[in-house]
Each structure stands twice: as structure tokens, then as C-alpha cells.
């Protein structure tokens, strides 16, 4: 029962259960421990409040107080509620049966878009699909070359037009070429900025409108906490996101931002990035993340 929670929370709950019969008061103590743990994991305050509201409603009901092992029941409620709001699980790229599936990656500069193009390519190649990568990040001088390096390493074609200053045209031409070549998947590596700005959003909206990608994924850096949440809100307002890929979860970050990003965007967390290598992309598993957030 307690195995899915971290040592700290386990012992906190155990000390509560040592107090004999569970009362409303020590149940509240238990909920406070959960709340503190989530705030420490960098979950936004408003999201924690919302979560605690739902959990309290269930936990303070008679069912828990009357159950044979009320403390275990409380842990159960917290854990399953967390898994439920982190879901649904949807690691599929929803590839179309006919015609190429166009996947657009967007996100702030440095969030990991270009690296994720490589990771998705590797994943697709393992399924026997060779994608085409389109170098539409015309902001960062080295981005086009970085994508070509990735393409050479993975043996996947990269479309670029180094002299074209219009990312919309580059995307359109890249998709046209990919269709002519019979590609099943096209991945657009779009430009980021250091922070959200009108120009960036305008550019992404134009690509979205003119190229009509089938899947639009936001790539967010899991190490950036509240910044990740703010940028996710802005991207979600500008574009119709289909999913989120959170990178850099191989570091110390407890991943609370992921819960907030899910809350703000309402779209599935598709994958998490757990390293710089091409194979460091994992389908998102709410169970694993719930344990990590509740440390
Ligand atoms: P972009 O500007 O969004 O295209 O970002 P990049 O793909 O260039 O990534 C920025 C940096 O983050 C690079 O040094 C990547 O190697 C690194 N990076 C990307 N994803 C991950 C990840 O999941 N874990 C770690 N540790 N580093 C990552």
C-alpha cells in the first residue's frame, strides 16, 4: 500500500496511524503533509488548492473514517486522485493511415525541441518508420545544422532552406517534398524564444494555419518550474495543443511542474525526456510521476 509513496510521506502517514483512531483532526494533519509535499515539488499553489479540495472531500467523508485501515485509505485516495489528474495516458502519435502525419513541435528556446525531434525519429525508426525532419527554427543560428547532425546520426532526411527567412514557407515546402517522397511522418522543428513574445506566437499561429499539422506538441523544460507553467498557458492559448512533452526529468526536479502544466493545458502529457541521448524518451506513466511528486 505505502510502497508507491516515498519514504518521507510513508513515515509521516505511519506516525499518524500510530495515534490510534483516526479523527477528523489527524486526518487534516495527514492532508497537510500531502499539501506541503506537493508545494515542495513545485506544483503551483492554485493547482495544489484544487487538488486538496478534491482529496479532502473524499477523505473527510465517513467512508474513510469507518474503513478498517483509514490511513491506508487516505494514502490510496491521494495516490489515485493524483494519477487521475495526471492522466489520461496517451503516448500514441496518432499516425494517419493514408498520407503523412505532420507533427509540429513548439516551445521556448532551449526546452529541448531539436533534441526531441531526434528522440521521436529514433522511436519511429524502431517501428520501421523513417520520418522527415523540417528545420523551421530560423531564430537560433545553429539550429538548422544541429538538426542536420541529428539527421545524419539517425539516417533520417532533414529538409532545410538556409537562405529562406520565412519559416511558414520552409514548413510548407518541407511538407510538400515529404509528400512527394512518400514520407509517413513529418516533424516540424519550430523556433523558440527566450520568453513568450507576440512575434513567436504569431509565427507559430501562421505555421499552424498554413500547414495544418495533425499533432501539435508543446515541449517544456521540466527544470524550469513555474516558468514552464506560465509558458504552457500562453502556448495553449495561441495554439490548439494535442499534447505535452516534458524534458529534462532526468535531473533533480521532482516534476511538480508537470502536474501544473497538465492542469493549465488540459492535454495529455505524451512523453518525458530523461536524458540527452536519442533513446531517452519515455511514454508518460502517471503512476511513476505520482510517486515522484509525493516525496
Ligand atoms: P531547443 O532550443 O528547444 O531546440 O532545445 P535543444 O533541443 O537544443 O535542447 C537544449 C539543451 O537541452 C541541449 O543541450 C539538450 O541536449 C538538452 N536536453 C534536451 N532534452 C533533454 C533531456 O530530456 N534531459 C537533459 N538532461 N537534457 C536535455
PDB file of C-alpha atoms and ligand atoms in Angstrom:
ATOM      1  CA  UNK A   1       0.000   0.000   0.000  1.00  0.00           C
ATOM      2  CA  UNK A   2       2.622   2.527   1.066  1.00  0.00           C
ATOM      3  CA  UNK A   3       5.144   1.286  -1.470  1.00  0.00           C
ATOM      4  CA  UNK A   4       4.146   3.728  -4.135  1.00  0.00           C
ATOM      5  CA  UNK A   5       4.857   6.692  -1.881  1.00  0.00           C
ATOM      6  CA  UNK A   6       8.262   7.961  -0.889  1.00  0.00           C
ATOM      7  CA  UNK A   7       9.903   7.252   2.456  1.00  0.00           C
ATOM      8  CA  UNK A   8       9.113  10.709   3.836  1.00  0.00           C
ATOM      9  CA  UNK A   9       5.396  10.518   3.209  1.00  0.00           C
ATOM     10  CA  UNK A  10       5.231   6.897   4.273  1.00  0.00           C
ATOM     11  CA  UNK A  11       6.715   7.622   7.670  1.00  0.00           C
ATOM     12  CA  UNK A  12       4.543  10.704   8.098  1.00  0.00           C
ATOM     13  CA  UNK A  13       1.447   8.636   7.438  1.00  0.00           C
ATOM     14  CA  UNK A  14       2.684   5.846   9.664  1.00  0.00           C
ATOM     15  CA  UNK A  15       3.236   8.229  12.549  1.00  0.00           C
ATOM     16  CA  UNK A  16      -0.308   9.449  12.074  1.00  0.00           C
ATOM     17  CA  UNK A  17      -1.659   5.913  12.185  1.00  0.00           C
ATOM     18  CA  UNK A  18       0.264   5.378  15.434  1.00  0.00           C
ATOM     19  CA  UNK A  19      -2.082   7.884  17.038  1.00  0.00           C
ATOM     20  CA  UNK A  20      -4.837   5.328  17.298  1.00  0.00           C
ATOM     21  CA  UNK A  21      -8.283   6.003  15.955  1.00  0.00           C
ATOM     22  CA  UNK A  22      -8.371   8.330  13.027  1.00  0.00           C
ATOM     23  CA  UNK A  23     -10.169  11.579  13.683  1.00  0.00           C
ATOM     24  CA  UNK A  24     -11.072  14.498  11.501  1.00  0.00           C
ATOM     25  CA  UNK A  25      -8.245  16.421  13.159  1.00  0.00           C
ATOM     26  CA  UNK A  26      -5.433  13.995  12.447  1.00  0.00           C
ATOM     27  CA  UNK A  27      -6.855  13.361   9.010  1.00  0.00           C
ATOM     28  CA  UNK A  28      -6.347  17.061   8.398  1.00  0.00           C
ATOM     29  CA  UNK A  29      -2.764  16.698   9.622  1.00  0.00           C
ATOM     30  CA  UNK A  30      -2.281  13.991   7.016  1.00  0.00           C
ATOM     31  CA  UNK A  31      -3.681  16.202   4.287  1.00  0.00           C
ATOM     32  CA  UNK A  32      -1.379  18.996   5.345  1.00  0.00           C
ATOM     33  CA  UNK A  33       1.608  16.708   4.911  1.00  0.00           C
ATOM     34  CA  UNK A  34       0.449  15.977   1.366  1.00  0.00           C
ATOM     35  CA  UNK A  35      -0.054  19.671   0.626  1.00  0.00           C
ATOM     36  CA  UNK A  36       3.435  20.561   1.872  1.00  0.00           C
ATOM     37  CA  UNK A  37       4.989  17.788  -0.160  1.00  0.00           C
ATOM     38  CA  UNK A  38       3.283  18.982  -3.341  1.00  0.00           C
ATOM     39  CA  UNK A  39       4.305  22.605  -2.831  1.00  0.00           C
ATOM     40  CA  UNK A  40       7.881  21.462  -2.267  1.00  0.00           C
ATOM     41  CA  UNK A  41       7.680  19.559  -5.542  1.00  0.00           C
ATOM     42  CA  UNK A  42       6.962  22.908  -7.236  1.00  0.00           C
ATOM     43  CA  UNK A  43       3.306  22.295  -8.018  1.00  0.00           C
ATOM     44  CA  UNK A  44       1.585  25.695  -8.431  1.00  0.00           C
ATOM     45  CA  UNK A  45      -0.321  26.894  -5.384  1.00  0.00           C
ATOM     46  CA  UNK A  46      -3.649  27.085  -7.204  1.00  0.00           C
ATOM     47  CA  UNK A  47      -3.271  23.538  -8.515  1.00  0.00           C
ATOM     48  CA  UNK A  48      -2.425  22.265  -5.026  1.00  0.00           C
ATOM     49  CA  UNK A  49      -5.509  24.016  -3.634  1.00  0.00           C
ATOM     50  CA  UNK A  50      -7.705  22.476  -6.279  1.00  0.00           C
ATOM     51  CA  UNK A  51      -6.224  19.039  -5.676  1.00  0.00           C
ATOM     52  CA  UNK A  52      -6.539  19.296  -1.899  1.00  0.00           C
ATOM     53  CA  UNK A  53     -10.163  20.311  -2.285  1.00  0.00           C
ATOM     54  CA  UNK A  54     -10.940  17.139  -4.216  1.00  0.00           C
ATOM     55  CA  UNK A  55      -8.965  14.881  -1.896  1.00  0.00           C
ATOM     56  CA  UNK A  56     -10.404  16.406   1.281  1.00  0.00           C
ATOM     57  CA  UNK A  57     -13.914  15.916   0.029  1.00  0.00           C
ATOM     58  CA  UNK A  58     -13.272  12.221  -0.373  1.00  0.00           C
ATOM     59  CA  UNK A  59     -11.007  11.739   2.645  1.00  0.00           C
ATOM     60  CA  UNK A  60     -13.116  13.526   5.203  1.00  0.00           C
ATOM     61  CA  UNK A  61     -16.172  11.538   4.295  1.00  0.00           C
ATOM     62  CA  UNK A  62     -17.470   8.807   6.535  1.00  0.00           C
ATOM     63  CA  UNK A  63     -16.147   6.059   4.272  1.00  0.00           C
ATOM     64  CA  UNK A  64     -12.551   6.708   5.249  1.00  0.00           C
ATOM     65  CA  UNK A  65     -13.174   7.188   8.942  1.00  0.00           C
ATOM     66  CA  UNK A  66     -15.133   3.966   9.098  1.00  0.00           C
ATOM     67  CA  UNK A  67     -12.787   1.902   6.991  1.00  0.00           C
ATOM     68  CA  UNK A  68     -10.656  -0.766   8.666  1.00  0.00           C
ATOM     69  CA  UNK A  69      -7.384   0.903   7.750  1.00  0.00           C
ATOM     70  CA  UNK A  70      -8.241   4.587   7.448  1.00  0.00           C
ATOM     71  CA  UNK A  71      -4.679   5.806   6.969  1.00  0.00           C
ATOM     72  CA  UNK A  72      -4.081   3.424   4.141  1.00  0.00           C
ATOM     73  CA  UNK A  73      -7.363   4.527   2.678  1.00  0.00           C
ATOM     74  CA  UNK A  74      -6.171   8.143   2.815  1.00  0.00           C
ATOM     75  CA  UNK A  75      -2.947   7.299   1.013  1.00  0.00           C
ATOM     76  CA  UNK A  76      -4.979   5.425  -1.535  1.00  0.00           C
ATOM     77  CA  UNK A  77      -7.236   8.395  -2.169  1.00  0.00           C
ATOM     78  CA  UNK A  78      -4.320  10.814  -2.564  1.00  0.00           C
ATOM     79  CA  UNK A  79      -2.481   8.498  -4.887  1.00  0.00           C
ATOM     80  CA  UNK A  80      -5.388   7.605  -7.102  1.00  0.00           C
ATOM     81  CA  UNK A  81      -6.574  11.213  -7.324  1.00  0.00           C
ATOM     82  CA  UNK A  82      -3.085  12.267  -8.392  1.00  0.00           C
ATOM     83  CA  UNK A  83      -2.932   9.549 -11.030  1.00  0.00           C
ATOM     84  CA  UNK A  84      -6.356  10.535 -12.241  1.00  0.00           C
ATOM     85  CA  UNK A  85      -5.469  14.219 -12.738  1.00  0.00           C
ATOM     86  CA  UNK A  86      -2.113  13.365 -14.339  1.00  0.00           C
ATOM     87  CA  UNK A  87      -3.899  11.186 -16.907  1.00  0.00           C
ATOM     88  CA  UNK A  88      -5.231  10.213 -19.334  1.00  0.00           C
ATOM     89  CA  UNK A  89      -2.365   8.173 -20.739  1.00  0.00           C
ATOM     90  CA  UNK A  90      -1.957   8.688 -24.472  1.00  0.00           C
ATOM     91  CA  UNK A  91       1.534   8.005 -25.813  1.00  0.00           C
ATOM     92  CA  UNK A  92       0.254   7.456 -29.360  1.00  0.00           C
ATOM     93  CA  UNK A  93       1.357   9.807 -32.143  1.00  0.00           C
ATOM     94  CA  UNK A  94      -1.970   9.114 -33.861  1.00  0.00           C
ATOM     95  CA  UNK A  95      -0.388   8.363 -37.202  1.00  0.00           C
ATOM     96  CA  UNK A  96      -2.765   8.594 -40.120  1.00  0.00           C
ATOM     97  CA  UNK A  97      -3.385   5.532 -42.267  1.00  0.00           C
ATOM     98  CA  UNK A  98      -3.064   7.445 -45.510  1.00  0.00           C
ATOM     99  CA  UNK A  99      -0.967  10.471 -46.181  1.00  0.00           C
ATOM    100  CA  UNK A 100       1.763  11.771 -43.948  1.00  0.00           C
ATOM    101  CA  UNK A 101       1.145  12.728 -40.335  1.00  0.00           C
ATOM    102  CA  UNK A 102       2.522  16.183 -39.648  1.00  0.00           C
ATOM    103  CA  UNK A 103       3.796  16.722 -36.116  1.00  0.00           C
ATOM    104  CA  UNK A 104       4.697  20.243 -35.025  1.00  0.00           C
ATOM    105  CA  UNK A 105       6.946  20.739 -32.004  1.00  0.00           C
ATOM    106  CA  UNK A 106       6.847  24.117 -30.300  1.00  0.00           C
ATOM    107  CA  UNK A 107       8.234  25.558 -27.099  1.00  0.00           C
ATOM    108  CA  UNK A 108      10.661  28.075 -25.667  1.00  0.00           C
ATOM    109  CA  UNK A 109      14.277  28.175 -26.778  1.00  0.00           C
ATOM    110  CA  UNK A 110      16.324  25.521 -25.021  1.00  0.00           C
ATOM    111  CA  UNK A 111      13.304  23.486 -23.947  1.00  0.00           C
ATOM    112  CA  UNK A 112      14.551  20.540 -25.985  1.00  0.00           C
ATOM    113  CA  UNK A 113      12.618  20.669 -29.282  1.00  0.00           C
ATOM    114  CA  UNK A 114      15.502  19.821 -31.596  1.00  0.00           C
ATOM    115  CA  UNK A 115      16.722  17.032 -29.333  1.00  0.00           C
ATOM    116  CA  UNK A 116      13.160  15.693 -29.126  1.00  0.00           C
ATOM    117  CA  UNK A 117      12.972  15.621 -32.958  1.00  0.00           C
ATOM    118  CA  UNK A 118      15.853  13.144 -32.768  1.00  0.00           C
ATOM    119  CA  UNK A 119      14.224  11.141 -29.992  1.00  0.00           C
ATOM    120  CA  UNK A 120      10.905  10.861 -31.831  1.00  0.00           C
ATOM    121  CA  UNK A 121      12.779   9.877 -35.006  1.00  0.00           C
ATOM    122  CA  UNK A 122      14.559   7.118 -33.146  1.00  0.00           C
ATOM    123  CA  UNK A 123      11.269   5.902 -31.703  1.00  0.00           C
ATOM    124  CA  UNK A 124       9.611   5.911 -35.132  1.00  0.00           C
ATOM    125  CA  UNK A 125      12.563   4.162 -36.732  1.00  0.00           C
ATOM    126  CA  UNK A 126      12.181   1.370 -34.192  1.00  0.00           C
ATOM    127  CA  UNK A 127       8.656   0.967 -35.557  1.00  0.00           C
ATOM    128  CA  UNK A 128      10.014   0.829 -39.089  1.00  0.00           C
ATOM    129  CA  UNK A 129       9.011   4.405 -39.988  1.00  0.00           C
ATOM    130  CA  UNK A 130      11.505   6.922 -41.316  1.00  0.00           C
ATOM    131  CA  UNK A 131      10.300  10.470 -40.645  1.00  0.00           C
ATOM    132  CA  UNK A 132      11.351  13.654 -42.416  1.00  0.00           C
ATOM    133  CA  UNK A 133      12.574  16.482 -40.183  1.00  0.00           C
ATOM    134  CA  UNK A 134      11.914  20.071 -41.235  1.00  0.00           C
ATOM    135  CA  UNK A 135      14.320  22.710 -39.930  1.00  0.00           C
ATOM    136  CA  UNK A 136      11.964  25.632 -39.268  1.00  0.00           C
ATOM    137  CA  UNK A 137      13.874  27.143 -36.346  1.00  0.00           C
ATOM    138  CA  UNK A 138      15.289  30.164 -38.132  1.00  0.00           C
ATOM    139  CA  UNK A 139      15.926  32.072 -34.896  1.00  0.00           C
ATOM    140  CA  UNK A 140      18.736  30.119 -33.357  1.00  0.00           C
ATOM    141  CA  UNK A 141      21.693  30.277 -35.777  1.00  0.00           C
ATOM    142  CA  UNK A 142      22.946  26.754 -35.034  1.00  0.00           C
ATOM    143  CA  UNK A 143      19.534  25.066 -35.025  1.00  0.00           C
ATOM    144  CA  UNK A 144      19.498  24.071 -38.712  1.00  0.00           C
ATOM    145  CA  UNK A 145      22.931  22.496 -38.527  1.00  0.00           C
ATOM    146  CA  UNK A 146      22.026  20.793 -35.228  1.00  0.00           C
ATOM    147  CA  UNK A 147      19.071  19.135 -36.956  1.00  0.00           C
ATOM    148  CA  UNK A 148      21.255  18.043 -39.880  1.00  0.00           C
ATOM    149  CA  UNK A 149      23.713  16.473 -37.438  1.00  0.00           C
ATOM    150  CA  UNK A 150      20.835  14.573 -35.831  1.00  0.00           C
ATOM    151  CA  UNK A 151      19.559  13.524 -39.272  1.00  0.00           C
ATOM    152  CA  UNK A 152      22.982  12.167 -40.221  1.00  0.00           C
ATOM    153  CA  UNK A 153      23.351  10.337 -36.908  1.00  0.00           C
ATOM    154  CA  UNK A 154      19.977   8.667 -37.246  1.00  0.00           C
ATOM    155  CA  UNK A 155      19.950   8.388 -41.019  1.00  0.00           C
ATOM    156  CA  UNK A 156      16.739  10.377 -41.441  1.00  0.00           C
ATOM    157  CA  UNK A 157      16.250  13.087 -44.086  1.00  0.00           C
ATOM    158  CA  UNK A 158      16.268  16.731 -42.994  1.00  0.00           C
ATOM    159  CA  UNK A 159      14.631  19.437 -45.079  1.00  0.00           C
ATOM    160  CA  UNK A 160      16.067  22.939 -44.784  1.00  0.00           C
ATOM    161  CA  UNK A 161      16.350  26.147 -46.777  1.00  0.00           C
ATOM    162  CA  UNK A 162      19.207  28.091 -45.201  1.00  0.00           C
ATOM    163  CA  UNK A 163      18.505  31.250 -47.221  1.00  0.00           C
ATOM    164  CA  UNK A 164      14.766  31.365 -46.672  1.00  0.00           C
ATOM    165  CA  UNK A 165      13.760  33.735 -43.864  1.00  0.00           C
ATOM    166  CA  UNK A 166      10.124  32.654 -43.779  1.00  0.00           C
ATOM    167  CA  UNK A 167       9.509  29.626 -41.520  1.00  0.00           C
ATOM    168  CA  UNK A 168       5.968  29.209 -42.882  1.00  0.00           C
ATOM    169  CA  UNK A 169       7.286  28.733 -46.411  1.00  0.00           C
ATOM    170  CA  UNK A 170      10.023  26.386 -45.192  1.00  0.00           C
ATOM    171  CA  UNK A 171       7.401  24.237 -43.452  1.00  0.00           C
ATOM    172  CA  UNK A 172       5.090  24.251 -46.480  1.00  0.00           C
ATOM    173  CA  UNK A 173       7.897  23.352 -48.879  1.00  0.00           C
ATOM    174  CA  UNK A 174       9.220  20.705 -46.489  1.00  0.00           C
ATOM    175  CA  UNK A 175       5.826  19.055 -46.211  1.00  0.00           C
ATOM    176  CA  UNK A 176       5.360  19.193 -49.989  1.00  0.00           C
ATOM    177  CA  UNK A 177       8.709  17.485 -50.525  1.00  0.00           C
ATOM    178  CA  UNK A 178       7.978  14.882 -47.854  1.00  0.00           C
ATOM    179  CA  UNK A 179       4.656  14.061 -49.523  1.00  0.00           C
ATOM    180  CA  UNK A 180       6.373  13.735 -52.897  1.00  0.00           C
ATOM    181  CA  UNK A 181       8.910  11.395 -51.312  1.00  0.00           C
ATOM    182  CA  UNK A 182       6.168   9.276 -49.731  1.00  0.00           C
ATOM    183  CA  UNK A 183       7.118  10.000 -46.102  1.00  0.00           C
ATOM    184  CA  UNK A 184       4.693   8.762 -43.425  1.00  0.00           C
ATOM    185  CA  UNK A 185       5.686  11.293 -40.769  1.00  0.00           C
ATOM    186  CA  UNK A 186       6.950  14.865 -40.969  1.00  0.00           C
ATOM    187  CA  UNK A 187       8.250  16.575 -37.832  1.00  0.00           C
ATOM    188  CA  UNK A 188       8.479  20.378 -37.818  1.00  0.00           C
ATOM    189  CA  UNK A 189      11.200  21.791 -35.556  1.00  0.00           C
ATOM    190  CA  UNK A 190       9.943  25.332 -34.972  1.00  0.00           C
ATOM    191  CA  UNK A 191      11.717  28.281 -33.392  1.00  0.00           C
ATOM    192  CA  UNK A 192      11.501  29.200 -29.754  1.00  0.00           C
ATOM    193  CA  UNK A 193      12.335  32.461 -27.997  1.00  0.00           C
ATOM    194  CA  UNK A 194      13.875  33.079 -24.616  1.00  0.00           C
ATOM    195  CA  UNK A 195      10.454  34.161 -23.391  1.00  0.00           C
ATOM    196  CA  UNK A 196       6.945  34.274 -24.773  1.00  0.00           C
ATOM    197  CA  UNK A 197       6.504  37.135 -27.229  1.00  0.00           C
ATOM    198  CA  UNK A 198       3.983  38.245 -29.819  1.00  0.00           C
ATOM    199  CA  UNK A 199       6.351  37.559 -32.690  1.00  0.00           C
ATOM    200  CA  UNK A 200       6.856  33.949 -31.647  1.00  0.00           C
ATOM    201  CA  UNK A 201       3.164  33.295 -31.181  1.00  0.00           C
ATOM    202  CA  UNK A 202       2.360  34.998 -34.487  1.00  0.00           C
ATOM    203  CA  UNK A 203       4.891  32.832 -36.299  1.00  0.00           C
ATOM    204  CA  UNK A 204       3.579  29.623 -34.745  1.00  0.00           C
ATOM    205  CA  UNK A 205      -0.024  30.559 -35.450  1.00  0.00           C
ATOM    206  CA  UNK A 206       0.838  31.203 -39.103  1.00  0.00           C
ATOM    207  CA  UNK A 207       2.547  27.809 -39.420  1.00  0.00           C
ATOM    208  CA  UNK A 208      -0.413  26.166 -37.699  1.00  0.00           C
ATOM    209  CA  UNK A 209      -2.861  27.832 -40.075  1.00  0.00           C
ATOM    210  CA  UNK A 210      -0.961  27.319 -43.331  1.00  0.00           C
ATOM    211  CA  UNK A 211       0.430  23.845 -42.722  1.00  0.00           C
ATOM    212  CA  UNK A 212      -2.380  22.385 -40.565  1.00  0.00           C
ATOM    213  CA  UNK A 213      -0.298  19.946 -38.535  1.00  0.00           C
ATOM    214  CA  UNK A 214      -2.123  16.834 -37.335  1.00  0.00           C
ATOM    215  CA  UNK A 215      -0.459  16.908 -33.936  1.00  0.00           C
ATOM    216  CA  UNK A 216       0.914  19.964 -32.112  1.00  0.00           C
ATOM    217  CA  UNK A 217       3.098  19.162 -29.134  1.00  0.00           C
ATOM    218  CA  UNK A 218       4.466  21.613 -26.632  1.00  0.00           C
ATOM    219  CA  UNK A 219       7.964  20.804 -25.431  1.00  0.00           C
ATOM    220  CA  UNK A 220       8.615  22.147 -21.923  1.00  0.00           C
ATOM    221  CA  UNK A 221      11.693  22.059 -19.762  1.00  0.00           C
ATOM    222  CA  UNK A 222      10.798  20.235 -16.548  1.00  0.00           C
ATOM    223  CA  UNK A 223      13.577  22.014 -14.666  1.00  0.00           C
ATOM    224  CA  UNK A 224      12.012  25.445 -15.077  1.00  0.00           C
ATOM    225  CA  UNK A 225       9.142  25.027 -12.636  1.00  0.00           C
ATOM    226  CA  UNK A 226       6.721  27.921 -12.625  1.00  0.00           C
ATOM    227  CA  UNK A 227       8.142  29.335 -15.888  1.00  0.00           C
ATOM    228  CA  UNK A 228       7.141  26.119 -17.616  1.00  0.00           C
ATOM    229  CA  UNK A 229       3.610  26.584 -16.353  1.00  0.00           C
ATOM    230  CA  UNK A 230       3.371  30.210 -17.497  1.00  0.00           C
ATOM    231  CA  UNK A 231       4.688  29.436 -20.963  1.00  0.00           C
ATOM    232  CA  UNK A 232       2.400  26.414 -21.290  1.00  0.00           C
ATOM    233  CA  UNK A 233      -0.586  28.660 -20.598  1.00  0.00           C
ATOM    234  CA  UNK A 234       0.468  31.102 -23.321  1.00  0.00           C
ATOM    235  CA  UNK A 235       1.149  28.388 -25.917  1.00  0.00           C
ATOM    236  CA  UNK A 236      -2.132  26.728 -25.133  1.00  0.00           C
ATOM    237  CA  UNK A 237      -3.999  29.974 -25.697  1.00  0.00           C
ATOM    238  CA  UNK A 238      -2.303  30.595 -29.039  1.00  0.00           C
ATOM    239  CA  UNK A 239      -2.399  27.069 -30.449  1.00  0.00           C
ATOM    240  CA  UNK A 240      -4.618  24.076 -30.132  1.00  0.00           C
ATOM    241  CA  UNK A 241      -2.185  21.750 -28.404  1.00  0.00           C
ATOM    242  CA  UNK A 242      -2.578  17.986 -28.701  1.00  0.00           C
ATOM    243  CA  UNK A 243      -0.022  17.029 -26.112  1.00  0.00           C
ATOM    244  CA  UNK A 244       2.940  17.983 -23.988  1.00  0.00           C
ATOM    245  CA  UNK A 245       6.433  16.527 -23.890  1.00  0.00           C
ATOM    246  CA  UNK A 246       8.295  17.414 -20.710  1.00  0.00           C
ATOM    247  CA  UNK A 247      12.072  17.213 -20.956  1.00  0.00           C
ATOM    248  CA  UNK A 248      14.963  17.107 -18.503  1.00  0.00           C
ATOM    249  CA  UNK A 249      13.212  14.968 -15.945  1.00  0.00           C
ATOM    250  CA  UNK A 250      16.469  13.074 -15.500  1.00  0.00           C
ATOM    251  CA  UNK A 251      17.622  15.866 -13.171  1.00  0.00           C
ATOM    252  CA  UNK A 252      16.658  16.561  -9.581  1.00  0.00           C
ATOM    253  CA  UNK A 253      13.346  18.226 -10.451  1.00  0.00           C
ATOM    254  CA  UNK A 254      10.500  16.428  -8.735  1.00  0.00           C
ATOM    255  CA  UNK A 255       8.237  17.136 -11.638  1.00  0.00           C
ATOM    256  CA  UNK A 256       5.578  19.177  -9.881  1.00  0.00           C
ATOM    257  CA  UNK A 257       5.559  21.460 -12.921  1.00  0.00           C
ATOM    258  CA  UNK A 258       4.194  18.574 -14.912  1.00  0.00           C
ATOM    259  CA  UNK A 259       1.066  18.475 -12.809  1.00  0.00           C
ATOM    260  CA  UNK A 260       0.594  22.220 -13.195  1.00  0.00           C
ATOM    261  CA  UNK A 261       1.218  22.116 -16.952  1.00  0.00           C
ATOM    262  CA  UNK A 262      -1.335  19.323 -17.282  1.00  0.00           C
ATOM    263  CA  UNK A 263      -3.799  21.374 -15.259  1.00  0.00           C
ATOM    264  CA  UNK A 264      -3.251  24.543 -17.331  1.00  0.00           C
ATOM    265  CA  UNK A 265      -3.355  22.932 -20.774  1.00  0.00           C
ATOM    266  CA  UNK A 266      -5.752  20.047 -20.182  1.00  0.00           C
ATOM    267  CA  UNK A 267      -3.982  17.996 -22.865  1.00  0.00           C
ATOM    268  CA  UNK A 268      -2.212  14.667 -22.289  1.00  0.00           C
ATOM    269  CA  UNK A 269       1.411  14.502 -21.251  1.00  0.00           C
ATOM    270  CA  UNK A 270       2.671  12.268 -24.045  1.00  0.00           C
ATOM    271  CA  UNK A 271       6.317  11.639 -23.224  1.00  0.00           C
ATOM    272  CA  UNK A 272       9.002  12.617 -20.790  1.00  0.00           C
ATOM    273  CA  UNK A 273      12.617  13.296 -21.700  1.00  0.00           C
ATOM    274  CA  UNK A 274      15.089  11.637 -19.380  1.00  0.00           C
ATOM    275  CA  UNK A 275      18.450  12.472 -20.920  1.00  0.00           C
ATOM    276  CA  UNK A 276      20.245  13.943 -23.897  1.00  0.00           C
ATOM    277  CA  UNK A 277      20.541  10.693 -25.842  1.00  0.00           C
ATOM    278  CA  UNK A 278      18.078   9.698 -28.549  1.00  0.00           C
ATOM    279  CA  UNK A 279      16.740   6.778 -26.557  1.00  0.00           C
ATOM    280  CA  UNK A 280      15.964   8.950 -23.508  1.00  0.00           C
ATOM    281  CA  UNK A 281      12.277   9.423 -24.265  1.00  0.00           C
ATOM    282  CA  UNK A 282       9.689   7.519 -22.279  1.00  0.00           C
ATOM    283  CA  UNK A 283       5.928   7.274 -22.619  1.00  0.00           C
ATOM    284  CA  UNK A 284       4.422   9.156 -19.705  1.00  0.00           C
ATOM    285  CA  UNK A 285       3.325   6.970 -16.786  1.00  0.00           C
ATOM    286  CA  UNK A 286       1.199   8.762 -14.165  1.00  0.00           C
ATOM    287  CA  UNK A 287       1.956   6.103 -11.507  1.00  0.00           C
ATOM    288  CA  UNK A 288       5.686   6.748 -11.601  1.00  0.00           C
ATOM    289  CA  UNK A 289       5.171  10.501 -11.595  1.00  0.00           C
ATOM    290  CA  UNK A 290       2.726  10.433  -8.686  1.00  0.00           C
ATOM    291  CA  UNK A 291       5.333   8.719  -6.519  1.00  0.00           C
ATOM    292  CA  UNK A 292       7.955  11.244  -7.557  1.00  0.00           C
ATOM    293  CA  UNK A 293       5.798  14.281  -6.807  1.00  0.00           C
ATOM    294  CA  UNK A 294       4.718  12.951  -3.422  1.00  0.00           C
ATOM    295  CA  UNK A 295       8.178  12.617  -1.920  1.00  0.00           C
TER     296      UNK A 295
HETATM  297  P1  LIG B   1      15.573  23.728 -28.429  1.00  0.00           P
HETATM  298  O1  LIG B   1      16.145  25.122 -28.409  1.00  0.00           O
HETATM  299  O2  LIG B   1      14.203  23.692 -27.847  1.00  0.00           O
HETATM  300  O3  LIG B   1      15.640  23.076 -29.758  1.00  0.00           O
HETATM  301  O4  LIG B   1      16.468  22.854 -27.399  1.00  0.00           O
HETATM  302  P2  LIG B   1      17.578  21.744 -27.676  1.00  0.00           P
HETATM  303  O5  LIG B   1      16.970  20.527 -28.269  1.00  0.00           O
HETATM  304  O6  LIG B   1      18.719  22.358 -28.407  1.00  0.00           O
HETATM  305  O7  LIG B   1      17.984  21.380 -26.185  1.00  0.00           O
HETATM  306  C1  LIG B   1      18.610  22.309 -25.316  1.00  0.00           C
HETATM  307  C2  LIG B   1      19.547  21.546 -24.400  1.00  0.00           C
HETATM  308  O8  LIG B   1      18.808  20.678 -23.560  1.00  0.00           O
HETATM  309  C3  LIG B   1      20.543  20.667 -25.141  1.00  0.00           C
HETATM  310  O9  LIG B   1      21.800  20.758 -24.510  1.00  0.00           O
HETATM  311  C4  LIG B   1      19.972  19.259 -24.991  1.00  0.00           C
HETATM  312  O10 LIG B   1      20.962  18.268 -25.029  1.00  0.00           O
HETATM  313  C5  LIG B   1      19.325  19.364 -23.633  1.00  0.00           C
HETATM  314  N1  LIG B   1      18.218  18.411 -23.438  1.00  0.00           N
HETATM  315  C6  LIG B   1      17.105  18.228 -24.198  1.00  0.00           C
HETATM  316  N2  LIG B   1      16.292  17.292 -23.668  1.00  0.00           N
HETATM  317  C7  LIG B   1      16.896  16.867 -22.525  1.00  0.00           C
HETATM  318  C8  LIG B   1      16.541  15.900 -21.502  1.00  0.00           C
HETATM  319  O11 LIG B   1      15.488  15.248 -21.511  1.00  0.00           O
HETATM  320  N3  LIG B   1      17.432  15.774 -20.467  1.00  0.00           N
HETATM  321  C9  LIG B   1      18.602  16.503 -20.406  1.00  0.00           C
HETATM  322  N4  LIG B   1      19.398  16.291 -19.349  1.00  0.00           N
HETATM  323  N5  LIG B   1      18.937  17.404 -21.328  1.00  0.00           N
HETATM  324  C10 LIG B   1      18.111  17.581 -22.382  1.00  0.00           C
END
